[in-house]
Every structure is written in structure tokens, then in C-alpha cells.
């Protein structure tokens, strides 16, 4: 019941809000990723955005109109309104001007708190409250390096670099860490941001019912390669997912602790290179967290991208491309 | 060496080497040549016109709060210009380096800035705009206006005031020299852990960032102490708390924040320095460090800081709206309460800068609600300004236009701030250009308020008005630029475009980035209009002269004394009878009452110590950046010795005799009579109980706050 009015509100607001935007962008689908969510988490975010903008936008808009009206009415020499050179206090107005923001903030606070729980990255109730026993969740361990993403699928003992493939209609649970510096994991149409930090583990989750390809971004500055540290997220049908898993598992390369060590060296992924690893050691994720906590780092040479062209030549020459 | 340094070190020059000078950089090398030529030209002109003594006596060694304020504002404007150039470079790179097929020059694969340089440009932009443009501009105004508004002759500690200015100048010099010697940090204005650690940032850039920020923090803390002491101790007789001009209240709230929050920044940066210089592990990922601690410490200062800069801007708006609405500020008490509430709540919200760092839902909820609480007093302020206009008589001159622009930007920034305060929304737009657009709305509110104040208070300080036409032209160009840059930026935020991209991977964003580039061009025009404004106003200054009450509808005490304000501010300290003293005197027909006799006044001497200390701290900062230990030791010892020397020497001050004072006052009054303001000499006691000037035959005045006649400091 509660969900229903929400959905009505959501869809109503969304259409109203999107109408001008859609007009702007033609029929080719909106470039406004935030207004075009394709997963439960992003959907919930949009709902709260619309509530907040609805309430605050109303107040701010009316205030703006009020100011404009006063500007028009009390302009000197126009004699539209009465001039009262001493008027500077009114209890009624004081009550109203404190009352409106207090009520608005009270109202918004309720939504802020419920929203925080609904999409709490560690236990997003929009997903966990509806877990169907039939659909086994997929787990993905995300390891950010300088400057690539490694997605480990512990259930399938395999890993993929810079490409995330997930089944539709299935909850996905992430554990995230970084081998080098802090950055943020973000797929605008599917799930909001969560920081990935070296020596630490954060979590997130998503669920999508929309087959398609969505952009993933490293949204916190992590050094020279940040702008190219992107990845595609593909939501596919379950059957296609099984097929894809088989394909990755047949890849000739595999990852060991030693090869992870090389893999994690600074590398700018200019050509969006994707790599499949048919096997990874169990516990690679915990291993990386442990190593980093013990002080392991993958340092960056001084001024490494002072000349990007030269750096790319060097990176190519080292056959890391 | 406690840490491994890439690139070598020697005892003489530390890390300094020829290779650190970017003489082969196609942007910096020509700029360097231009700067050198410009500097030689300026120095040559000063010598040619024989102005060195004047400069040294009247400006470089001054302790006059108005001159120090003017220099603060000059530094602020110069740095605003530098920051603007950085902004232009950022926008140009992002408009150019879009998609895999975009071209690249100067060693960049796309655009003209490599990641290494792009990171430095936006980090410098942020540090400069917040700490070296907005802060000095506001501190400058507080410096000039607060003492006059409370009827004081100077700040509580004039020498400390000079010290604060020269520390700020030293920090500005340090960040400027990082352009030509070495490089600057790439970790953003707030720094990220652990990317600023030596392993990930082996150059000197982060060190420049640390010491620049430390110096600024020091200067601002000293300034804060001074303004607080001034407001609390130096008020004229009759200037009770309930009559304090609203800008003074805002300054008070703001500096309470400064005094209590800047130490947190200093500690955070000192710990970063410990990591980088001593091999400590406060914020490293491993070996027991905690990088989230840095983020917390930084924003425990960082959030109060943004309110430290907005509160004076609110104060400015609260002065300008009443003057040009020709009626008192609506809800004075509420405004005071709201300022204090903002200052208080600003302490409780720092976590909203990192909702995504993974705190639990209870913590995030608490900070979310706390953050929204700030919206209440902020909203009240906007309503109060609206009701100040209500039943007023509004003149839309340039100052008023800028203030109204600030009000509308505040509405936009407030709306988006309230969106960011909700974690469920924040997760989607944090680290996106939406946040960038939010805080630029807010910081531009400040910039608008500052330009409003430049126009509003310029005649008070210099005795003539700025040109209305160019001030308005600049306003409209600047506003067009603002709309063209920030409307698309908000839209890009909703498209998911993240911050700090030196290469834009999504070509769908390109049209918007091009519009923003066009907006920057319009901004550039407004900068030119500003230069025209200064030129035309100075050229025509003879015909724009004003008397004490420059606007004719002014309200607070600073408009009582002559324009330009004499160096002693008030020949005789005024007695304050009402909240809007000048308006009150005007309404009661005693605005031209002059004191019936003068007394000797005691003024502080100029001192060269402050500027020398500033120079030495610059040397110290530079030596620390390059790890030239002998120079560090030398400059530090010199600083300590000089401070000790000065504190033993003290300053006996000097006396302006009543006769001299009368001479100067007569000259000022003749000037005013010439430009059309009639002055009557009437006795100082007027209107029954009311008093215009303190009289020696009224002993009860001694119990009034700050009624000690002349200055009484032995600093
Ligand atoms: C109604 C009052 C305000 C609210 C509710 C608010 C809320 C927020 C929130 C939640 C953020 C964090 C965004 C994020 O990184 O995800 C933020 C960022 C910021 N705000 Fe505000 N804000 C308000 C007023 C101001 C004011 C008055 C200023 C002063 C100029 C300001 C300057 C900033 C700055 C500089 C940042 C971002 C710093 C950075 O990440 O580089 N805000 N604001
Ligand atoms: Cu900026
Ligand atoms: Cu904040």
C-alpha cells in the first residue's frame, strides 16, 4: 500500500520532471542518468530526490516570487506600495518565517532517515526486504587499483578487469577495497556512490530488472589515471550470464597472488582494455586488504604524467597494453 | 632523512634543482617571462616616481586597520583573478578533451593539460578561491568596517593585525611561486588520504599545499582573535550589544567559528606533514594509519570554514538591503539569533561531506538531519531580507543589484544544499559536478556580496563613488556568465558527470561543456568591465566626491565620520543612542552635530616588524617545501628572535594633540562643505537625554562598554 502511493508519486513526478528534459534530448533516450534509473537502488534515490525538490523547490520558488513581487511593488518613485520607514517587526511574520523552514525540515528529516535505511549500502532494505529465496544473490569483490577495476566473482572463482557483467532480476552484493588510494565506485543508473579505500572493506548492493549496458565510473580523484578508470556494467538475462561465466572460465589467463602484484602496478587504461581471469585464488580480496594493512603499497613514479604522450609510449613499450 | 625522497637531496639546496624549474613548459615559461617583465616595470615605476618611502611609510609598515583592510582586499582581488584564470583553464580543458577523438597538444593526449597539470590547476583554484580570495576579501572588509561601525579608533591589536596580513601575503607568495619553482598539489583543495602521502605524491606539490594552508590558517586565526577582541572590548559609549550593527554581529559569529575551527585544520595538516617529513603513519593505509581520520579532521574545519566565509557575506547583505530600502532591517533580533545558530550548528554537520565513506545509517541519518537544521536559520535570513524590502522604497543601484543577485544565488545554493543533505540523494551526486555547482552557487553568493560591498563602502574609504554604469554593466555580464556556466553544470550533475575529469569520456556532455566555455568568455568580459569600472571611476573621481553619508540613506555608525575616513576614525568618539545611529541622528535632525571640543588622542606607531616577519615566514615555508634544513633553522630562529625583540620593545604609541586634531577636522569639514554638505557646529549634548558625543562632565559614561576614550594598547 505504502509502496503503491510511492510508486504513483514516483512515476507522476518523474514524468512531470522529465517532460522538459525529454523534449531537450529528443527521443534517443535521456542523457540524464540520474533521472533515468535502471535499478532498485537508483530508483529509490530518484524518489527521494523528487520529494526533496518538491518540498524545497516549492518553498524556494515561492520565496523567489515574493522577493520579485516586493521588488516590483516597492520600487522607489513608482508609488505602488505604501512606504513605512519604521516598520521592522511583526510577531506574526516572525512565527511564519521560522515556522515554514522548521516544518519543512521536520518533514524532510523523516524522509532523509527512511531513505538512509532503504539504501544503506551495508543492508539496503529496498533489496534485502524482498530477497526471494529462489534467486541466489551474486557476490562480487571489487578491488580498485591505480587505475583499474578488478571484479572478482568468488562464487565462480574467476575475475574480470574493467568489465562488470551481472544477471538481471538478481540481487548483487559487493565488497569493495582498494590496493592503492581512495576512490569511489559509481554506476549512475544502477547504484549510488560508495568509497573504496585501501586496507578497508566497504559494501554495496544493486538489483536491476533492465537488461542493458550502463556506465561505471571511478568518481573520486585517484591520481593521473582517474579519468580513464571507467567500466561498462552489463545487465544480462540469467541464461546469458551463465553463458558468459563459462566463457570467462575458459580464458587462458588466470590470476595468482604474484600476478596480482604486477597487475596492481600503476596503469592508465586509456584503451579500456578488458581482461578475463579464469581462476583466482580464494580469498584474494582478504589477502589484498591484509597486505595493504601491513604496509604494502604500489608507489607512483614522480611526475609520471607530466608528459602524457611520452608516458603512454613508455607504458606501451613495457607491453602492458 | 627519515623518509625516502625520489629525485635526490643535497644539504645546500635540499630538493631544489634546475630540473624543478619548468622552463620548457609552453604555458608557464612565457607566463614567467611576463611576470618578470611586469614586476620590473612596476618596481621601475615606483623608483621613477620616488614612491618607495611613501610605500614603506604609508602602506608596508602601517598598522591602520583601514589600510591593512585595503591591502587584504587587494590581495583578495589579485588572487580572485589568478583563481579565475585557473577556472578558465579548467573549463577550456574540459570543453576540449572530450571523447577519444579529441586532439591533444603540449604532451597531453587530449586537450592541452596533462593529468599531472590539470590536477594542480584545480587544486590551486580551490585553495586560492576559498582561502586566498574569499577569505582575505571578507577579512579585509571586516578589518575596515567593524572598528568604524562600533566607533573604535583601530583594532584591539593593530600590530597583530599587520602580522595577519603579512602572513596571508606570504602564503599567497608561496602558492604563486609554486607555479615557477616545482609544482603544486594535485589532490584537490581539501586533499585526499592517502594520495597525498609520499608514495603517491612524491613531488613537492603537496608540501606547497601544506605550508600555504598552514600559513593561511595562522593568519586567519590571528585575525579572528583580533576582531573578536575588538568587538568585545572596543565599542563606543552607548554601543550596547542590542545596538551592534548587524555586520558586526555577523563578523562576531564568523570569527568565533574561525578561532575555534582553524586549529583543527592546522593539526590535520601538521599530521600530514608528519607523515611526509618524519615518516609517520597517521593517514597511510597500512601500518596502523587511519585515512578516514584525515577526512574527518579536515571537514571538522572545512564545514565551519564555509560558514566562516558566508556569514560576513550575510552581514554585508543585511547592511545593504536596509540602506537601499530606506527602512530598518526586518527582525534584527532574529537575524542575530540566526547568525549565532548557523555558527553553532556548523559544528555538527561535517560528516555530510563524506556520507559515501561508509558510515552506518544511524550516523548518516543524524548528520543528515543536523545539516538540514542549518537550512532553518538560513531560510529565516532570506525571509527577513524579503521583509526588509516590504513597505520600503527600493533603489536599484549597482550595490543593490549585486546584493539581490546574492540573494537569488543563495536560494539556488540552499535548495541544492538541502538536496545534498539527504544521503539517499547525496549518493547519486556526491563527487559529481552537481556538488561543484552547489558550492559555486554559495561561493558566488559571497562574491556577489563582496562586489556589492566594494561599491557600497568604497566611498567611505576613498571619498568618491564608483561609476554606476560600469558597475551595472559588470553586474549583468557577470550574471550572464554565472547562468551560462552553472545552469549547464547542474544539468551535467544530473547526467552523472563526475568532478575533476581531465579527460571527458562521454561525448553526450560536450554541448553543455561548450556552453560553459562560452559562459567563461562572458565572465572574462565582466572582468574587463571591472577594470573599466576602476579606470573610469578614478578618472572621474573629482566629480564623484561624497560627504560623510555617501548614500544619503545610510544607517549605521561608519557613515557618521568623514569620507575618506581619517586615520583616527573619529576625532571624538561618538555616543551611540540607537541601533541605526546615523539614521536616528538624521531623523532627529542632529546628523550634522559636531563635537564642541577636541582632546588628545593616542595612536599606535607604524612598525616594520610585521612585514619582516611575513617575509621570514615565506622563507621558512619555502625552505620547508624544499627541505633546505639550514634555511629552515635560520628563518625560524630569526622569527623567534624578532618576536622576542618586539615584545620587549613594545609600542608606546604617539599622541595627536587636540590642536592638530582640530586642524585636520577643519580641513575635512571644509572638504565636505565644498562638495555641498553643510556642516553646523552645535554642542554635543542634544535632545534631552540623548548625547551625540561623550562628555567629560558625564561620569556615568565610564561604565559603558569600551568607553575609554583613546586607544589603550601597549602591544
Ligand atoms: C543551506 C545550507 C547548506 C546545506 C544544507 C549544504 C549542504 C552541503 C552538503 C551536504 C555538501 C556535501 C556535498 C557532497 O560532497 O556530497 C556540501 C558541500 C559544500 N558546500 Fe554546502 N551546504 C549549505 C550551505 C553552504 C554554504 C553557505 C557554503 C559556503 C560557501 C557551502 C559550501 C560548500 C562547499 C565548498 C562544499 C563542497 C566542498 C567540496 O567537496 O569541495 N555550502 N554542502
Ligand atoms: Cu571554482
Ligand atoms: Cu559542509
Coordinates of N, CA, C and O in Angstrom, one line a residue, chain B residues 472-556:
Chain B
X472 N 27.1 48.4 -13.1 CA 25.9 47.7 -13.5 C 26.3 46.8 -14.7 O 25.8 45.7 -14.8
X473 N 27.1 47.3 -15.7 CA 27.5 46.5 -16.8 C 28.2 45.3 -16.3 O 27.9 44.2 -16.8
X474 N 29.1 45.5 -15.4 CA 29.8 44.3 -14.9 C 28.8 43.3 -14.2 O 28.9 42.1 -14.4
X475 N 27.9 43.9 -13.5 CA 26.9 43.0 -12.8 C 26.2 42.1 -13.9 O 26.0 40.9 -13.7
X476 N 25.7 42.7 -14.9 CA 24.9 42.0 -15.9 C 25.8 41.0 -16.6 O 25.4 39.8 -16.9
X477 N 27.0 41.4 -17.0 CA 27.9 40.4 -17.6 C 28.2 39.2 -16.7 O 28.2 38.1 -17.1
X478 N 28.5 39.6 -15.5 CA 28.9 38.6 -14.5 C 27.7 37.6 -14.3 O 27.9 36.4 -14.2
X479 N 26.5 38.2 -14.2 CA 25.3 37.3 -14.0 C 25.1 36.4 -15.2 O 24.7 35.2 -15.1
X480 N 25.3 37.0 -16.4 CA 25.1 36.1 -17.6 C 26.1 35.0 -17.6 O 25.8 33.8 -17.8
X481 N 27.4 35.3 -17.2 CA 28.4 34.3 -17.1 C 28.0 33.2 -16.1 O 28.1 32.0 -16.3
X482 N 27.5 33.7 -15.0 CA 27.1 32.7 -13.9 C 26.0 31.8 -14.4 O 26.1 30.6 -14.3
X483 N 25.0 32.3 -15.1 CA 23.9 31.5 -15.6 C 24.5 30.5 -16.7 O 24.2 29.3 -16.7
X484 N 25.3 31.0 -17.6 CA 25.8 30.1 -18.6 C 26.8 29.1 -18.1 O 26.9 28.0 -18.7
X485 N 27.5 29.3 -17.1 CA 28.4 28.3 -16.6 C 27.6 27.3 -15.7 O 27.8 26.1 -15.8
X486 N 26.8 27.8 -14.8 CA 26.3 26.9 -13.7 C 25.0 26.3 -14.0 O 24.7 25.2 -13.5
X487 N 24.2 26.8 -14.9 CA 23.0 26.0 -15.2 C 23.4 24.7 -15.9 O 22.9 23.7 -15.5
X488 N 24.2 24.8 -17.0 CA 24.7 23.5 -17.6 C 25.4 22.6 -16.6 O 25.3 21.4 -16.7
X489 N 26.1 23.2 -15.6 CA 26.8 22.4 -14.7 C 25.8 21.6 -13.8 O 26.0 20.4 -13.6
X490 N 24.7 22.2 -13.4 CA 23.7 21.5 -12.6 C 23.2 20.4 -13.5 O 23.0 19.2 -13.1
X491 N 22.9 20.7 -14.8 CA 22.4 19.7 -15.7 C 23.4 18.5 -15.8 O 23.0 17.3 -15.8
X492 N 24.6 18.8 -16.0 CA 25.6 17.8 -16.1 C 25.7 16.9 -14.9 O 25.9 15.7 -14.9
X493 N 25.4 17.5 -13.7 CA 25.4 16.8 -12.5 C 24.3 15.7 -12.6 O 24.5 14.5 -12.2
X494 N 23.1 16.1 -13.1 CA 22.1 15.1 -13.2 C 22.3 14.1 -14.3 O 21.7 13.1 -14.4
X495 N 23.3 14.4 -15.2 CA 23.7 13.4 -16.2 C 24.7 12.5 -15.7 O 25.2 11.6 -16.4
X496 N 25.2 12.7 -14.4 CA 26.2 11.8 -13.8 C 27.6 12.1 -14.1 O 28.5 11.3 -13.9
X497 N 27.8 13.4 -14.5 CA 29.2 13.7 -14.8 C 30.0 14.0 -13.5 O 29.5 14.8 -12.7
X498 N 31.1 13.3 -13.3 CA 31.8 13.4 -12.0 C 32.8 14.5 -12.1 O 33.1 15.1 -13.1
X499 N 33.3 14.9 -10.9 CA 34.2 16.0 -10.8 C 35.6 15.7 -11.3 O 36.0 14.5 -11.3
X500 N 36.4 16.7 -11.5 CA 37.9 16.6 -11.7 C 38.3 15.7 -12.8 O 39.3 15.0 -12.7
X501 N 37.5 15.6 -13.9 CA 37.9 14.8 -15.0 C 38.8 15.6 -15.9 O 38.4 16.7 -16.4
X502 N 40.0 15.1 -16.2 CA 40.9 15.9 -17.1 C 40.7 15.4 -18.5 O 41.1 16.0 -19.5
X503 N 39.9 14.3 -18.6 CA 39.5 13.8 -19.9 C 38.1 13.4 -19.8 O 37.7 12.7 -18.9
X504 N 37.2 13.9 -20.7 CA 35.8 13.6 -20.5 C 35.4 12.5 -21.4 O 35.4 12.6 -22.7
X505 N 35.0 11.4 -20.8 CA 34.8 10.2 -21.6 C 33.5 10.1 -22.4 O 33.3 9.3 -23.3
X506 N 32.6 11.0 -22.0 CA 31.2 10.9 -22.6 C 30.9 12.1 -23.5 O 30.8 13.2 -23.0
X507 N 30.8 11.8 -24.8 CA 30.6 12.9 -25.7 C 29.3 13.5 -25.6 O 29.1 14.7 -26.1
X508 N 28.3 12.8 -25.0 CA 27.0 13.5 -24.8 C 27.1 14.7 -23.9 O 26.2 15.6 -24.0
X509 N 28.1 14.8 -23.2 CA 28.3 16.0 -22.3 C 28.9 17.2 -23.0 O 28.9 18.3 -22.5
X510 N 29.3 17.0 -24.2 CA 30.1 18.0 -24.9 C 29.3 19.4 -25.1 O 29.9 20.4 -24.8
X511 N 28.1 19.3 -25.6 CA 27.4 20.6 -25.9 C 27.3 21.5 -24.6 O 27.6 22.7 -24.7
X512 N 27.1 20.8 -23.5 CA 26.9 21.6 -22.2 C 28.3 22.2 -21.8 O 28.4 23.3 -21.4
X513 N 29.4 21.4 -22.1 CA 30.7 21.9 -21.7 C 31.0 23.1 -22.6 O 31.7 24.0 -22.2
X514 N 30.6 23.1 -23.8 CA 30.8 24.2 -24.7 C 30.1 25.4 -24.3 O 30.6 26.5 -24.3
X515 N 28.8 25.2 -23.9 CA 28.1 26.4 -23.4 C 28.8 27.0 -22.2 O 28.9 28.2 -22.0
X516 N 29.3 26.1 -21.3 CA 30.0 26.6 -20.1 C 31.3 27.4 -20.5 O 31.7 28.4 -19.9
X517 N 31.9 26.9 -21.6 CA 33.1 27.6 -22.1 C 32.7 29.0 -22.6 O 33.4 30.0 -22.3
X518 N 31.6 29.1 -23.2 CA 31.1 30.4 -23.7 C 30.8 31.3 -22.4 O 31.1 32.5 -22.4
X519 N 30.2 30.6 -21.4 CA 30.0 31.4 -20.2 C 31.3 32.0 -19.6 O 31.3 33.1 -19.1
X520 N 32.3 31.2 -19.7 CA 33.6 31.7 -19.2 C 34.1 32.9 -20.0 O 34.6 33.9 -19.4
X521 N 33.8 32.9 -21.3 CA 34.1 34.1 -22.1 C 33.4 35.3 -21.6 O 33.9 36.4 -21.5
X522 N 32.1 35.1 -21.3 CA 31.3 36.2 -20.8 C 31.8 36.7 -19.5 O 31.9 37.9 -19.2
X523 N 32.2 35.8 -18.6 CA 32.8 36.2 -17.4 C 34.1 37.0 -17.6 O 34.3 38.0 -16.9
X524 N 34.8 36.6 -18.6 CA 36.0 37.4 -19.0 C 35.7 38.8 -19.3 O 36.4 39.8 -18.9
X525 N 34.6 39.0 -20.0 CA 34.1 40.3 -20.3 C 33.8 41.1 -19.1 O 34.1 42.3 -18.9
X526 N 33.2 40.4 -18.1 CA 32.9 41.1 -16.9 C 34.2 41.5 -16.1 O 34.2 42.6 -15.4
X527 N 35.2 40.7 -16.2 CA 36.5 41.1 -15.6 C 37.0 42.4 -16.3 O 37.4 43.3 -15.6
X528 N 36.9 42.4 -17.6 CA 37.3 43.7 -18.3 C 36.4 44.9 -17.9 O 36.9 46.0 -17.7
X529 N 35.1 44.6 -17.7 CA 34.2 45.7 -17.2 C 34.7 46.2 -15.8 O 34.6 47.3 -15.5
X530 N 35.2 45.2 -15.0 CA 35.7 45.6 -13.7 C 36.9 46.6 -13.8 O 36.9 47.6 -13.1
X531 N 37.8 46.2 -14.7 CA 38.9 47.1 -15.0 C 38.4 48.5 -15.5 O 38.9 49.5 -15.0
X532 N 37.5 48.5 -16.4 CA 36.9 49.7 -16.9 C 36.3 50.5 -15.7 O 36.5 51.7 -15.6
X533 N 35.6 49.8 -14.8 CA 35.0 50.4 -13.7 C 36.0 51.2 -12.9 O 35.8 52.3 -12.5
X534 N 37.1 50.5 -12.6 CA 38.2 51.1 -11.8 C 38.7 52.3 -12.5 O 38.9 53.4 -11.9
X535 N 39.0 52.1 -13.8 CA 39.7 53.2 -14.5 C 38.7 54.4 -14.6 O 39.2 55.6 -14.2
X536 N 37.5 54.2 -15.0 CA 36.6 55.4 -15.2 C 36.3 56.1 -13.8 O 36.3 57.3 -13.8
X537 N 36.2 55.3 -12.8 CA 35.9 55.9 -11.5 C 37.0 56.7 -11.0 O 36.8 57.8 -10.5
X538 N 38.2 56.2 -11.2 CA 39.4 57.0 -10.7 C 39.6 58.2 -11.6 O 39.8 59.3 -11.1
X539 N 39.3 58.1 -12.9 CA 39.5 59.2 -13.8 C 38.5 60.3 -13.4 O 38.9 61.5 -13.4
X540 N 37.3 59.9 -13.1 CA 36.2 60.9 -12.8 C 36.1 61.2 -11.3 O 35.1 61.7 -10.9
X541 N 37.1 60.9 -10.5 CA 36.9 60.9 -9.1 C 36.5 62.3 -8.6 O 35.8 62.5 -7.6
X542 N 37.0 63.3 -9.3 CA 36.7 64.7 -8.8 C 35.2 65.0 -8.8 O 34.7 65.7 -8.0
X543 N 34.5 64.4 -9.8 CA 33.1 64.7 -9.8 C 32.2 63.8 -9.1 O 31.0 63.9 -9.1
X544 N 32.8 62.8 -8.4 CA 32.0 61.8 -7.7 C 32.3 61.9 -6.2 O 32.0 60.9 -5.5
X545 N 32.7 63.0 -5.7 CA 33.0 63.2 -4.3 C 31.8 63.0 -3.5 O 30.7 63.4 -3.9
X546 N 32.0 62.4 -2.3 CA 30.8 62.3 -1.4 C 31.2 62.8 0.0 O 32.4 62.8 0.4
X547 N 30.2 63.2 0.8 CA 30.4 63.5 2.2 C 30.3 62.3 3.1 O 30.4 61.2 2.6
X548 N 30.1 62.6 4.4 CA 30.1 61.5 5.4 C 29.1 60.4 5.0 O 29.4 59.3 5.0
X549 N 27.9 60.9 4.8 CA 26.8 59.9 4.5 C 26.7 59.8 3.0 O 25.9 60.5 2.3
X550 N 27.5 58.9 2.4 CA 27.6 58.8 1.0 C 26.3 58.6 0.2 O 26.1 59.0 -0.9
X551 N 25.4 57.8 0.8 CA 24.2 57.4 0.1 C 23.0 58.2 0.5 O 22.0 58.0 -0.1
X552 N 23.1 59.0 1.5 CA 22.0 59.8 1.9 C 21.0 59.0 2.7 O 20.1 59.6 3.3
X553 N 21.0 57.6 2.6 CA 20.0 56.8 3.3 C 20.7 55.8 4.2 O 20.2 54.8 4.6
X554 N 22.0 56.1 4.5 CA 22.8 55.1 5.3 C 22.3 55.1 6.7 O 21.6 56.0 7.2
X555 N 22.7 54.0 7.4 CA 22.0 53.8 8.7 C 23.1 53.7 9.9 O 22.8 54.1 11.0
X556 N 24.2 53.0 9.6 CA 25.0 52.6 10.8 C 26.2 53.6 11.0 O 26.4 54.5 10.1

